[in-house]
Coordinates of C-alpha atoms and ligand atoms in Angstrom, one line a residue:
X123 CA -3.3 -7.8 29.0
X124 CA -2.5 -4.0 28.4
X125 CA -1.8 -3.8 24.4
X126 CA -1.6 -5.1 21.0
X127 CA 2.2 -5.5 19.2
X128 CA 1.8 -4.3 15.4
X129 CA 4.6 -5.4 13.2
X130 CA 4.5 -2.9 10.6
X131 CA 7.3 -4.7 7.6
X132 CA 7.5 -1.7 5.2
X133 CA 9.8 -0.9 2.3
X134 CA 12.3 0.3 3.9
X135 CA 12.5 -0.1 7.6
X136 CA 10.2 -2.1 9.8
X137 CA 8.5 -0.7 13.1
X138 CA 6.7 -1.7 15.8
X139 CA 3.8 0.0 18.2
X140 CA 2.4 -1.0 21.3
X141 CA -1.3 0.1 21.4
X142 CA -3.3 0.2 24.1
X143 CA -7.2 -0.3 24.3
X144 CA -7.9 3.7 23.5
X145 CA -6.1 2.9 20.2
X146 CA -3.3 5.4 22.0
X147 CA 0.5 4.7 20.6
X148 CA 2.3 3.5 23.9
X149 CA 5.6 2.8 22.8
X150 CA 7.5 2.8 18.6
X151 CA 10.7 1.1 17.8
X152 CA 12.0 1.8 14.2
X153 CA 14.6 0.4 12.6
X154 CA 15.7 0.7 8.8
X155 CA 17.3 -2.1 6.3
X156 CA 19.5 -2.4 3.2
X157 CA 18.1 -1.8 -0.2
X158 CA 19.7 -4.0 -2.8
X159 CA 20.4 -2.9 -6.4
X160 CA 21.8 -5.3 -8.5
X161 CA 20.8 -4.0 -11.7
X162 CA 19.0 -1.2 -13.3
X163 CA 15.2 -1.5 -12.4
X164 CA 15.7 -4.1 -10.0
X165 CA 15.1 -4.2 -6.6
X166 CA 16.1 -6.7 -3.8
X167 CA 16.0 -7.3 0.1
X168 CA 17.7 -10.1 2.1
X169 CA 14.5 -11.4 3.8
X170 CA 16.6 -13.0 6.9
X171 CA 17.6 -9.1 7.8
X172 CA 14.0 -8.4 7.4
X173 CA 13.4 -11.1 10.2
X174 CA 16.6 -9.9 12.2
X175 CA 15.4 -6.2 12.7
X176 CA 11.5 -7.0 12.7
X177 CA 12.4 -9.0 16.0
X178 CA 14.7 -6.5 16.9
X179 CA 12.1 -3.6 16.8
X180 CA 9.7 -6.0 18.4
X181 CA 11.7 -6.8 21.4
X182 CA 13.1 -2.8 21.6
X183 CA 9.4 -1.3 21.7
X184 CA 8.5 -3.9 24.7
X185 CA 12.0 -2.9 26.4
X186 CA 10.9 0.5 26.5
X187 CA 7.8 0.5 28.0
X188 CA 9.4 -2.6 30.2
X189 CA 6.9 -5.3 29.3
X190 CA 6.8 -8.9 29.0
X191 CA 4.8 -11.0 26.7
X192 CA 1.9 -11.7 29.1
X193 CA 1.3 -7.9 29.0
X194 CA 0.8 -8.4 25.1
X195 CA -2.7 -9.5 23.9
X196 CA -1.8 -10.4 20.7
X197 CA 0.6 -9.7 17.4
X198 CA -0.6 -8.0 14.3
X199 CA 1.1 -7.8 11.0
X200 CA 1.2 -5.5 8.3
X201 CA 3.5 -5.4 5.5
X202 CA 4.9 -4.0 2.3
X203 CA 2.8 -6.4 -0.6
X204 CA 3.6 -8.5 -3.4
X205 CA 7.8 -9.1 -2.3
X206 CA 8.0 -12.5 -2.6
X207 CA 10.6 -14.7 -0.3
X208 CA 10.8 -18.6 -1.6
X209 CA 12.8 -20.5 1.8
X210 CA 13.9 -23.7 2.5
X211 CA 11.0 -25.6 4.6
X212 CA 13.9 -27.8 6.4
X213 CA 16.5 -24.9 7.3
X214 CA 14.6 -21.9 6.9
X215 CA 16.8 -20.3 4.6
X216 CA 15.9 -18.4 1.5
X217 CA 17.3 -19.6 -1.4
X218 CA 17.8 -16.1 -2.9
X219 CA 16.9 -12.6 -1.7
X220 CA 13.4 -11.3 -1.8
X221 CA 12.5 -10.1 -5.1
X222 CA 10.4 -6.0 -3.9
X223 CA 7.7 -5.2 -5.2
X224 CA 9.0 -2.3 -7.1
X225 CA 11.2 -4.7 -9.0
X226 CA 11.1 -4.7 -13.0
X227 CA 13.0 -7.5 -13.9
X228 CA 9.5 -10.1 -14.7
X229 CA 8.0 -7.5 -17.5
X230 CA 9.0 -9.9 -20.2
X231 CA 7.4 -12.5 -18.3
X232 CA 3.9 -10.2 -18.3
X233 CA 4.4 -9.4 -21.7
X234 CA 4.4 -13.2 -22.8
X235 CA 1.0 -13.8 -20.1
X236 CA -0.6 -10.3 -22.6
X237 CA 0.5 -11.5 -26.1
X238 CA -0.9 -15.1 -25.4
X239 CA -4.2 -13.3 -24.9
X240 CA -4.5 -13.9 -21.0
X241 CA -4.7 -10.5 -19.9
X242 CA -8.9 -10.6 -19.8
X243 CA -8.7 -13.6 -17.8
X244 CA -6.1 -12.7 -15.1
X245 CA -8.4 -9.7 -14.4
X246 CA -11.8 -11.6 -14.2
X247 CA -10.1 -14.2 -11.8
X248 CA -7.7 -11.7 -9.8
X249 CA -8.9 -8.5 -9.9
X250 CA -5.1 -7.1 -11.2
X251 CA -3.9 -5.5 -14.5
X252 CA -1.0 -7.8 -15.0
X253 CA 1.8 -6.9 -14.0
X254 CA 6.1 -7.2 -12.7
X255 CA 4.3 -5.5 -9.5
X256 CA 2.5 -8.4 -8.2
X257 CA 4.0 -11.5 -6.9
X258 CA 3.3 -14.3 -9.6
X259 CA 5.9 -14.1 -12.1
X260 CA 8.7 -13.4 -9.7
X261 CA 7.8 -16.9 -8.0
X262 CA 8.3 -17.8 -11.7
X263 CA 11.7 -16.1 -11.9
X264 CA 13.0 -17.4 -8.8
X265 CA 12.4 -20.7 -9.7
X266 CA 13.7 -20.6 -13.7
X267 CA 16.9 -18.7 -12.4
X268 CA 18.1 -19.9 -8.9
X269 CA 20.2 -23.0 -9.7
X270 CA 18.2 -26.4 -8.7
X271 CA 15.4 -24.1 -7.2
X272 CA 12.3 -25.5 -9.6
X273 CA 13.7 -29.4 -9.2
X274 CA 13.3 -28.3 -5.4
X275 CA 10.1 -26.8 -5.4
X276 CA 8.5 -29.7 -7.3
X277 CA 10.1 -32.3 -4.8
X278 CA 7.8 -30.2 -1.7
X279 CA 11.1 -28.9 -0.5
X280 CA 10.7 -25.1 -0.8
X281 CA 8.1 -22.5 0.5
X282 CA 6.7 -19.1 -0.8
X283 CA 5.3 -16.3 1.3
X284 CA 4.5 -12.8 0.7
X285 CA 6.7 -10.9 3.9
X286 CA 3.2 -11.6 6.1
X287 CA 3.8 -15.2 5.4
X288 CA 7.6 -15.2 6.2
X289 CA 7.2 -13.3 9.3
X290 CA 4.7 -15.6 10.9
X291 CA 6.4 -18.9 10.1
X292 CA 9.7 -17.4 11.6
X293 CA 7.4 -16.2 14.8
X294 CA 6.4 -19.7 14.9
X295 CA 9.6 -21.2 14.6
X296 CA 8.5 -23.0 11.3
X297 CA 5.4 -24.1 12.4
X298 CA 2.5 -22.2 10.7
X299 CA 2.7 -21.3 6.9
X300 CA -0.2 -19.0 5.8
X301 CA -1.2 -15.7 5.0
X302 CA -4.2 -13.4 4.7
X303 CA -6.6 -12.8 1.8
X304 CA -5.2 -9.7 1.1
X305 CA -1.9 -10.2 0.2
X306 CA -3.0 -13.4 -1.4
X307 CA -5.1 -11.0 -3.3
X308 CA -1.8 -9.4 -4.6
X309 CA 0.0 -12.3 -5.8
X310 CA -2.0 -12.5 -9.5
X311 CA -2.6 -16.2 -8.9
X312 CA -5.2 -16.2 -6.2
X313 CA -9.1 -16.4 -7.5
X314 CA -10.6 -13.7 -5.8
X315 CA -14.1 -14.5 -6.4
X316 CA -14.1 -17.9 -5.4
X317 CA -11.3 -17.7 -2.6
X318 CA -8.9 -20.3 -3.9
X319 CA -5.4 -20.5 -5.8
X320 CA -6.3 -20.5 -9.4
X321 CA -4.9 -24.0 -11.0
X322 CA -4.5 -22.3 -14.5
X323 CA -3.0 -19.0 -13.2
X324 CA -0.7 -21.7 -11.5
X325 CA 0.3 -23.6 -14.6
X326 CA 0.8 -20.4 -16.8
X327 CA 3.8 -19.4 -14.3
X328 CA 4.5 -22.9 -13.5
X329 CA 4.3 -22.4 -9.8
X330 CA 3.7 -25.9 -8.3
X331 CA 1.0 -25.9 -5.4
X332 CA 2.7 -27.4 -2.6
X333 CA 4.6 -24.3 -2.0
X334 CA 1.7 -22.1 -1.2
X335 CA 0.7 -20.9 2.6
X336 CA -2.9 -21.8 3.3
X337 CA -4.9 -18.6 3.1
X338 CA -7.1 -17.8 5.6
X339 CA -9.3 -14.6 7.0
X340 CA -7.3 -11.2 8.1
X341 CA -8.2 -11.1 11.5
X342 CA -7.5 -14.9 13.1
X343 CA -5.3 -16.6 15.6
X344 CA -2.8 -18.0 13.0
X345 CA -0.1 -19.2 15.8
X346 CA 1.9 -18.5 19.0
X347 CA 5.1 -16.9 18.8
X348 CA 8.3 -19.6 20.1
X349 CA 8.9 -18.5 23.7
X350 CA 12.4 -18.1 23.1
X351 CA 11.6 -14.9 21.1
X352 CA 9.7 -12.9 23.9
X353 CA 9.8 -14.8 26.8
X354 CA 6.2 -16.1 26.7
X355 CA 3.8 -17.3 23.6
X356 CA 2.1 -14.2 22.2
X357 CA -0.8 -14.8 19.9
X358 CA -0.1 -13.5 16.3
X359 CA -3.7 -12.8 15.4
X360 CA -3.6 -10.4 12.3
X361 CA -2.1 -9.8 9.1
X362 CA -3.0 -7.7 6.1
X363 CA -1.1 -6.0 3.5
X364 CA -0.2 -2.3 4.5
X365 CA -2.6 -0.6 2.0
X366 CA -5.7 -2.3 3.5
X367 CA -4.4 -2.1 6.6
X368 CA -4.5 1.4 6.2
X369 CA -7.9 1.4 5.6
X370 CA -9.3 -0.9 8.3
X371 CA -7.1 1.4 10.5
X372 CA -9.3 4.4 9.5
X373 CA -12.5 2.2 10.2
X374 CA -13.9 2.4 6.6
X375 CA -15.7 -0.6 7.1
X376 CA -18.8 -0.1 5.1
X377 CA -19.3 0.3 1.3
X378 CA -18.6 3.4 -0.2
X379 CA -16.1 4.9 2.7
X380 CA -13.0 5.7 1.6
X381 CA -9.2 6.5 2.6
X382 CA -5.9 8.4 0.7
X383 CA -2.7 7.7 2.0
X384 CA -0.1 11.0 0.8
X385 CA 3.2 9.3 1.3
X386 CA 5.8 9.3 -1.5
X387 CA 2.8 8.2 -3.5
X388 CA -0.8 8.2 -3.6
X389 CA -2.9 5.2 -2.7
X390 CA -6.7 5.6 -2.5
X391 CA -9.0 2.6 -1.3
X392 CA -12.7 2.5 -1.4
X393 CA -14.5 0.0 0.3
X394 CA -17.2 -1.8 -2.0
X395 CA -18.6 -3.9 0.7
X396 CA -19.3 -8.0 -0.3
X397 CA -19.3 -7.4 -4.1
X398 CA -16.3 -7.1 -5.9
X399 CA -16.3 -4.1 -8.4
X400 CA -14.8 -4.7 -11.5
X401 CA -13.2 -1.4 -13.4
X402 CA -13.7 -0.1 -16.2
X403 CA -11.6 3.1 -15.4
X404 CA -7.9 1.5 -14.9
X405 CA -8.6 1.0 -10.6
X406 CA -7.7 -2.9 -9.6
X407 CA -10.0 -4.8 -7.8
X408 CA -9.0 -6.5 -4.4
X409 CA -9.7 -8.1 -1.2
X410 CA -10.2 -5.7 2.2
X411 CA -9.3 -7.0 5.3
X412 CA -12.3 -7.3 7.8
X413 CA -13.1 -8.7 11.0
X414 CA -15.4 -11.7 9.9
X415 CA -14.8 -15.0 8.1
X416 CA -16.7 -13.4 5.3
X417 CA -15.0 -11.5 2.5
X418 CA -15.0 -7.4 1.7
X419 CA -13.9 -5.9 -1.5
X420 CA -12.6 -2.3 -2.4
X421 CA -11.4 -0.7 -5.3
X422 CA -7.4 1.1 -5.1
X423 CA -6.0 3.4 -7.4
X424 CA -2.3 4.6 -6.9
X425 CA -0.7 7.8 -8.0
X426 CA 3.0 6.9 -8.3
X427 CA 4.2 10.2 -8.0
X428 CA 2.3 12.2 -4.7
X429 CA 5.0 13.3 -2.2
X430 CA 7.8 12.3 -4.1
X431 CA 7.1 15.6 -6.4
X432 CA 7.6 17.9 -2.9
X433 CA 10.6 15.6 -2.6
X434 CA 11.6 16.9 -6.1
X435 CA 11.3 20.3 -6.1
X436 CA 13.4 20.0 -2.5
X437 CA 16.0 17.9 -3.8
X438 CA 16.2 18.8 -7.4
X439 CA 14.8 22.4 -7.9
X440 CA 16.1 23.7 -4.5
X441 CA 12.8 25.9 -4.1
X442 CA 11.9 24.6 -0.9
X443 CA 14.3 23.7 1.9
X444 CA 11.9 20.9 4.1
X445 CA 8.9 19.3 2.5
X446 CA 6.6 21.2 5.3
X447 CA 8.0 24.8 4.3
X448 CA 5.7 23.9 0.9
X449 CA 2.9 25.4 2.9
X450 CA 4.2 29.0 3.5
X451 CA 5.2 29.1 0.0
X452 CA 1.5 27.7 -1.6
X453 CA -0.5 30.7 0.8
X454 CA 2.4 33.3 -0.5
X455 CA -0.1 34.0 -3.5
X456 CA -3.8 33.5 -4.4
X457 CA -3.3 31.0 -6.8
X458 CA -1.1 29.8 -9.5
X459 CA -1.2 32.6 -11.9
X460 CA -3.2 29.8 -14.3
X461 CA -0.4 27.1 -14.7
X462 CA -0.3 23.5 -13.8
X463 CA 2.1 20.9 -12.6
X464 CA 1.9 17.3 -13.8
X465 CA 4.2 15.2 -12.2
X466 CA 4.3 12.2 -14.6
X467 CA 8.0 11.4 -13.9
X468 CA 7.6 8.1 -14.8
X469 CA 4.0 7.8 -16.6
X470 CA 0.8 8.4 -15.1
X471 CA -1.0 5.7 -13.2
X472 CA -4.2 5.5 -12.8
X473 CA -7.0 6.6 -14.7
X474 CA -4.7 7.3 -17.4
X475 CA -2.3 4.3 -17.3
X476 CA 0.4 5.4 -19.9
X477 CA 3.9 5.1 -19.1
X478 CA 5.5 6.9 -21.5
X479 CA 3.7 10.4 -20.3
X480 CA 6.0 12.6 -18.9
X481 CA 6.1 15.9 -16.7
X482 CA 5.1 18.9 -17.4
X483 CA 4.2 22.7 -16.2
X484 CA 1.9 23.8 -18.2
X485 CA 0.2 27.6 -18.9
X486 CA 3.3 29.6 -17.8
X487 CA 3.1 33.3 -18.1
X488 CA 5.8 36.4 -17.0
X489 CA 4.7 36.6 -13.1
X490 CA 4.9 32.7 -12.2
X491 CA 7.3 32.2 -9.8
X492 CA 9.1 30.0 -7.2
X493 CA 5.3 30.4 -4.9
X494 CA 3.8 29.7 -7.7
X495 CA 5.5 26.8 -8.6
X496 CA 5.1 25.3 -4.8
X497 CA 1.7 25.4 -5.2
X498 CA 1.0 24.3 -8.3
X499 CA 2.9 21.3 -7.3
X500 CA 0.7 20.8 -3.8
X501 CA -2.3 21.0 -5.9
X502 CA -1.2 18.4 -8.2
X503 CA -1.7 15.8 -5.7
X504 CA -5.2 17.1 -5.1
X505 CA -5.5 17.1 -9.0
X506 CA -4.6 13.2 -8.9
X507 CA -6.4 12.6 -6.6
X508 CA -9.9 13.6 -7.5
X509 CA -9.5 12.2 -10.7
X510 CA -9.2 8.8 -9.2
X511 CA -11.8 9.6 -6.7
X512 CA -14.1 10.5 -9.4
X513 CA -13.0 7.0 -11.3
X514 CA -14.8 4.8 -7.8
X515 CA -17.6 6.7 -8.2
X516 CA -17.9 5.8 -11.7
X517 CA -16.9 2.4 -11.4
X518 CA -18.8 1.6 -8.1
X519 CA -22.2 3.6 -8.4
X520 CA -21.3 5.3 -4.7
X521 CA -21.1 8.9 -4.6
X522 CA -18.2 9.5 -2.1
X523 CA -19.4 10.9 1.2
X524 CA -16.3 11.8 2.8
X525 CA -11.9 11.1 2.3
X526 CA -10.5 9.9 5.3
X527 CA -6.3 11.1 4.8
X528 CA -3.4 10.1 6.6
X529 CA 0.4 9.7 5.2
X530 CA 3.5 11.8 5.6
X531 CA 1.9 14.6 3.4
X532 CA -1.7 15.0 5.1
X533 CA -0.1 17.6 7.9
X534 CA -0.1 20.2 5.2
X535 CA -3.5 21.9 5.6
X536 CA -3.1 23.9 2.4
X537 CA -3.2 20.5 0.3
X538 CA -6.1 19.1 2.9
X539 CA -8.0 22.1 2.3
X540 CA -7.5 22.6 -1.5
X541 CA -8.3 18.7 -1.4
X542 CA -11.8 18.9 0.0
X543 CA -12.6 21.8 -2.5
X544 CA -11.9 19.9 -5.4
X545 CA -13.9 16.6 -4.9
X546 CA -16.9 19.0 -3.2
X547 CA -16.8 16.7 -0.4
X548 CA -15.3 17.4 3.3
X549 CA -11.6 15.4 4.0
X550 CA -10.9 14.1 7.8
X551 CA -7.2 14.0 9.1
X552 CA -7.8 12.0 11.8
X553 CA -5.4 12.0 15.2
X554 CA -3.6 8.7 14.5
X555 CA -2.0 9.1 11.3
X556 CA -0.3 5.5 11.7
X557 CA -3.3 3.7 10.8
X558 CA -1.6 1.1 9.2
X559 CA -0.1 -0.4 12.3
X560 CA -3.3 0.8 13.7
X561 CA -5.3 -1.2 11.5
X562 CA -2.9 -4.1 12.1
X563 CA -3.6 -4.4 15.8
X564 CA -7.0 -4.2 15.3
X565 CA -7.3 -6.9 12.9
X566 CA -5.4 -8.9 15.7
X567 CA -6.7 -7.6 18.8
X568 CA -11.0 -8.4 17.9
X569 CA -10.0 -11.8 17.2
X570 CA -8.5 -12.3 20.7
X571 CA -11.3 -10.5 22.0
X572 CA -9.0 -7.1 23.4
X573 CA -11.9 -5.6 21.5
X574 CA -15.0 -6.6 21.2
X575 CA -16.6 -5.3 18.2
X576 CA -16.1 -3.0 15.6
X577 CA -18.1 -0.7 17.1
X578 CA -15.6 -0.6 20.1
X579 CA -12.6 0.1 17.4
X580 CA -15.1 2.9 16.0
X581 CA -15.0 4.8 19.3
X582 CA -11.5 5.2 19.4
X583 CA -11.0 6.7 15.9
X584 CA -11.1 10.7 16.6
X585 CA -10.7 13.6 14.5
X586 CA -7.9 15.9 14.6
X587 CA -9.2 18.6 11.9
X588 CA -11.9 18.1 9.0
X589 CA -11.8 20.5 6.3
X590 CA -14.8 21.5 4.4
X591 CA -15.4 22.2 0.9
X592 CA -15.8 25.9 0.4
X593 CA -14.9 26.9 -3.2
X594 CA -17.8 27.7 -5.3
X595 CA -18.6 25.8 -8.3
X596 CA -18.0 27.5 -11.3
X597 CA -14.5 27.9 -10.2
X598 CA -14.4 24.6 -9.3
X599 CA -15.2 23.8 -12.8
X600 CA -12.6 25.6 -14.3
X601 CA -9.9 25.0 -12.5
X602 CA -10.4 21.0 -13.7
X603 CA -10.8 22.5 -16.6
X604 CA -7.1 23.7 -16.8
X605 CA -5.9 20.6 -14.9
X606 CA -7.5 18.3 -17.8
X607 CA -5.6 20.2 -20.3
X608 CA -2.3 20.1 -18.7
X609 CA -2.3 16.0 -18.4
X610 CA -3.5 16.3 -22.3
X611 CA 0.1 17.6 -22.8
X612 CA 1.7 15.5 -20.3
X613 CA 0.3 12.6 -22.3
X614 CA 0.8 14.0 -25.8
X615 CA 4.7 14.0 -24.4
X616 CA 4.7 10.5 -24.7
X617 CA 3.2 9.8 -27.9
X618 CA 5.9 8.5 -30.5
X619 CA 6.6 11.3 -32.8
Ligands
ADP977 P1 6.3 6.9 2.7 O1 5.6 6.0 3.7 O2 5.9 6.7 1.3 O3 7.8 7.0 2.9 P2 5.4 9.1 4.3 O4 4.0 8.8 4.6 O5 6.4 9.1 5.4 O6 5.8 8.4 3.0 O7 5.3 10.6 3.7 C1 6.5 11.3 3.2 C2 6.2 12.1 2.0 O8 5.3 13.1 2.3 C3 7.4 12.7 1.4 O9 7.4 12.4 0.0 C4 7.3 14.2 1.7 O10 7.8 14.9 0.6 C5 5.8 14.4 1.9 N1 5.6 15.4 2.9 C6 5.9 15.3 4.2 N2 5.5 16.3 4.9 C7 4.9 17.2 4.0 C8 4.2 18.5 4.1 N3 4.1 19.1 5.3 N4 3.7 19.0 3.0 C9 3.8 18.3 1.8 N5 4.4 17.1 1.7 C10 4.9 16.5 2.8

């Protein structure tokens, strides 16, 4: 057996990587999908084209490197959390499309769960601030407003899955309906603590129990893939949701290690080891994928707004004319002539949690200019960043040793740099920026025995630059002082007049 398949279901295209033993990217197939918009705020996929061009990506990546399922050790999965399909168990078909994560249409729903006081209790059982994001109340929407679709679900007739779930029961031709703790851990009705669906979270959104895939450990032989699909039955032994995959990927496997993905937004998860850390700084608490039978926690914090703001002053401003040329710009000049850019385009997430903040640049003078404005922007993901960073050390008593990186953003060495001055603490890019499929086909590959240990992942994770903190203190100090002021204003925005 020469590699691991990941199946890496994202938001908007799925892809799949053959990995070898080294941990080396042998062979990527990429495909995108349609993004559905029926309706201001709300956001939709058709989860049998999700199937159609997973498979198709699947079967492309082992045509390229000419391989045949007994050259594949096993399938891993990892996937874009909290969309929720709801299928017919005798056909297989959905009974609607897949309700994305980003979709708002189930705030109303939250804001009932909040006003009847259960807000206090959803977090001490699930780890989540309510909310639309997670997958509870769009099971609850699904079934209220598909015609038929609740008398259904009652009769044992229909199935939910987070996309993990789907995927595997298609791979196995119906016959396997589960997923992993993690993306259990997004769905706001899973216990967390005591590893079970919760039977009041269930009865609050009405969700009967007979539609729910069996939850099991991140890293176990779930099923064989039908031989139709690849000529041969593959093992599909992993699945996690994308975010931890990320950070298994980067081997943060004991307490207190760390990981930022800079994609369109931020998402920084700290591992917290066997105890689950409750905030009290606006992080949610959720499950980690690990190797074991056992249970790992970490703490995540998002940033909604991370590369999308280089995105924005490409598309928008027109200062910049590729997200990379954001570099030459930001080393054009020393610093930002004193001003600040907070890019609360739609709130600020956490530590601040307010959605009504808005943008800002703040401290303009005479001689800031488009360089200026580059940078300014570049640091602000830095800015967001350390103030979450500073948040899990708060929250979990573990001063932060170091911030593995990796997302679309992490190549610019400006940001890495300016990054590892403002937590005090040194940043590692490592080689393999896809660590979520990476982390996927580890999950899958130890429990086949492709690797043996943890130990034998470690080895393969290598360094392609670590960047030191080298600013001194003081100035350290004041440029957070500046930064604090500026998301003052962005938050004062949003105050009602
Ligand atoms: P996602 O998975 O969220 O689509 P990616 O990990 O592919 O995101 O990263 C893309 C994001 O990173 C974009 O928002 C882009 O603006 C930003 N980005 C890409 N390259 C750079 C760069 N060299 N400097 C700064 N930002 C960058």
């Amino acid at each position: 057996m020469q590699y691991v398949m990941a199946l890496d279901q994202g938001t908007t295209s799925s892809r799949c990587i053959l990995f070898d033993r080294s941990g080396n990217i042998c062979s990527v197939a990429n495909k995108e999908f349609r993004q559905i918009y029926p309706r201001p705020g709300w956001v939709e996929h058709d989860a049998q084209e999700i199937w159609d061009v997973t498979l198709e990506v699947a079967r492309a990546a082992m045509a390229k490197l000419g391989v045949t399922a007994k050259d594949v050790a096993a399938i891993g999965i990892t996937n874009q959390r909290e969309t929720t399909v709801i299928w017919d168990k005798e056909t297989g078909e959905p009974i609607a499309n897949a309700i994305v994560w980003q979709c708002r249409r189930t705030s109303d729903i939250i804001d009932g769960l909040v006003a009847a006081g259960h807000a206090d209790m959803i977090r001490a059982r699930t780890g989540l601030v309510p909310d639309a994001y997670f997958s509870g109340s769009k099971i609850k929407w699904l079934l209220d407003n598909v015609p038929g679709a609740r008398r259904r679900a009652e009769a044992g007739k229909l199935l939910f899955g987070t996309i993990d779930t789907w995927l595997i029961w298609k791979l196995t031709g119906g016959r396997v309906h589960v997923t992993d703790y993690t993306n259990a851990s997004r769905t706001m009705l899973f216990n967390i603590h005591e590893l079970r669906w919760d039977e009041e979270l269930l009865r609050l959104l009405d969700v009967p129990a007979g539609m729910l895939p069996e939850v099991r450990p991140s890293s176990a032989l779930y099923g064989r893939s039908e031989f139709e699909l690849f000529g041969g039955e593959i093992p599909i032994a992993g699945a996690a949701g994308d975010q931890q995959c990320a950070l298994f990927g980067q081997c943060c496997f004991e307490p207190g290690t760390m990981k930022n993905t800079y994609g369109t937004g931020c998402f920084l998860l700290m591992n917290t080891g066997e105890t689950p850390v409750t905030s009290r700084n606006g992080l949610v608490t959720t499950i980690a994928a690990s190797a074991g039978d056992g249970v790992q926690y970490a703490l995540e914090g998002s940033i909604f707004i991370a590369g999308a703001a280089i995105q924005w002053l490409r598309d928008e401003l027109g200062v910049i004319s590729t997200a990379s040329e954001s570099l030459e710009y930001a080393v054009k000049v020393a610093d930002t002539a004193g001003a600040y850019v907070v890019p609360a385009f739609t709130g600020l997430g956490a530590p601040y949690w307010n959605q009504r903040a808005r943008g800002v640049i703040a401290g303009v003078t005479r001689g800031f200019g488009r360089a200026h404005l580059v940078r300014a922007t570049l640091e602000s993901l830095a800015y967001q960043t350390h103030d979450i960073v500073r948040a899990m050390e708060r929250d979990s008593g573990i001063p932060i040793a170091e911030l593995k990186v990796d997302g679309g953003a992490c190549a610019n060495d400006f940001l890495m740099q300016f990054q590892a001055d403002l937590i005090g603490s040194d940043v590692y890019r490592p080689r393999c920026i896809e660590t979520t499929a990476l982390g996927a086909a580890y999950l899958a590959g130890l429990a086949v025995g492709y690797w043996s240990s943890l130990e034998d992942v470690k080895n393969n994770w290598a360094v392609d630059r670590v960047f030191t903190a080298a600013m001194d203190e003081d100035r350290r100090k004041e440029l957070l002082r500046g930064w604090a002021k500026a998301v003052k204003c962005a938050l004062l925005w949003g105050d009602e007049d």
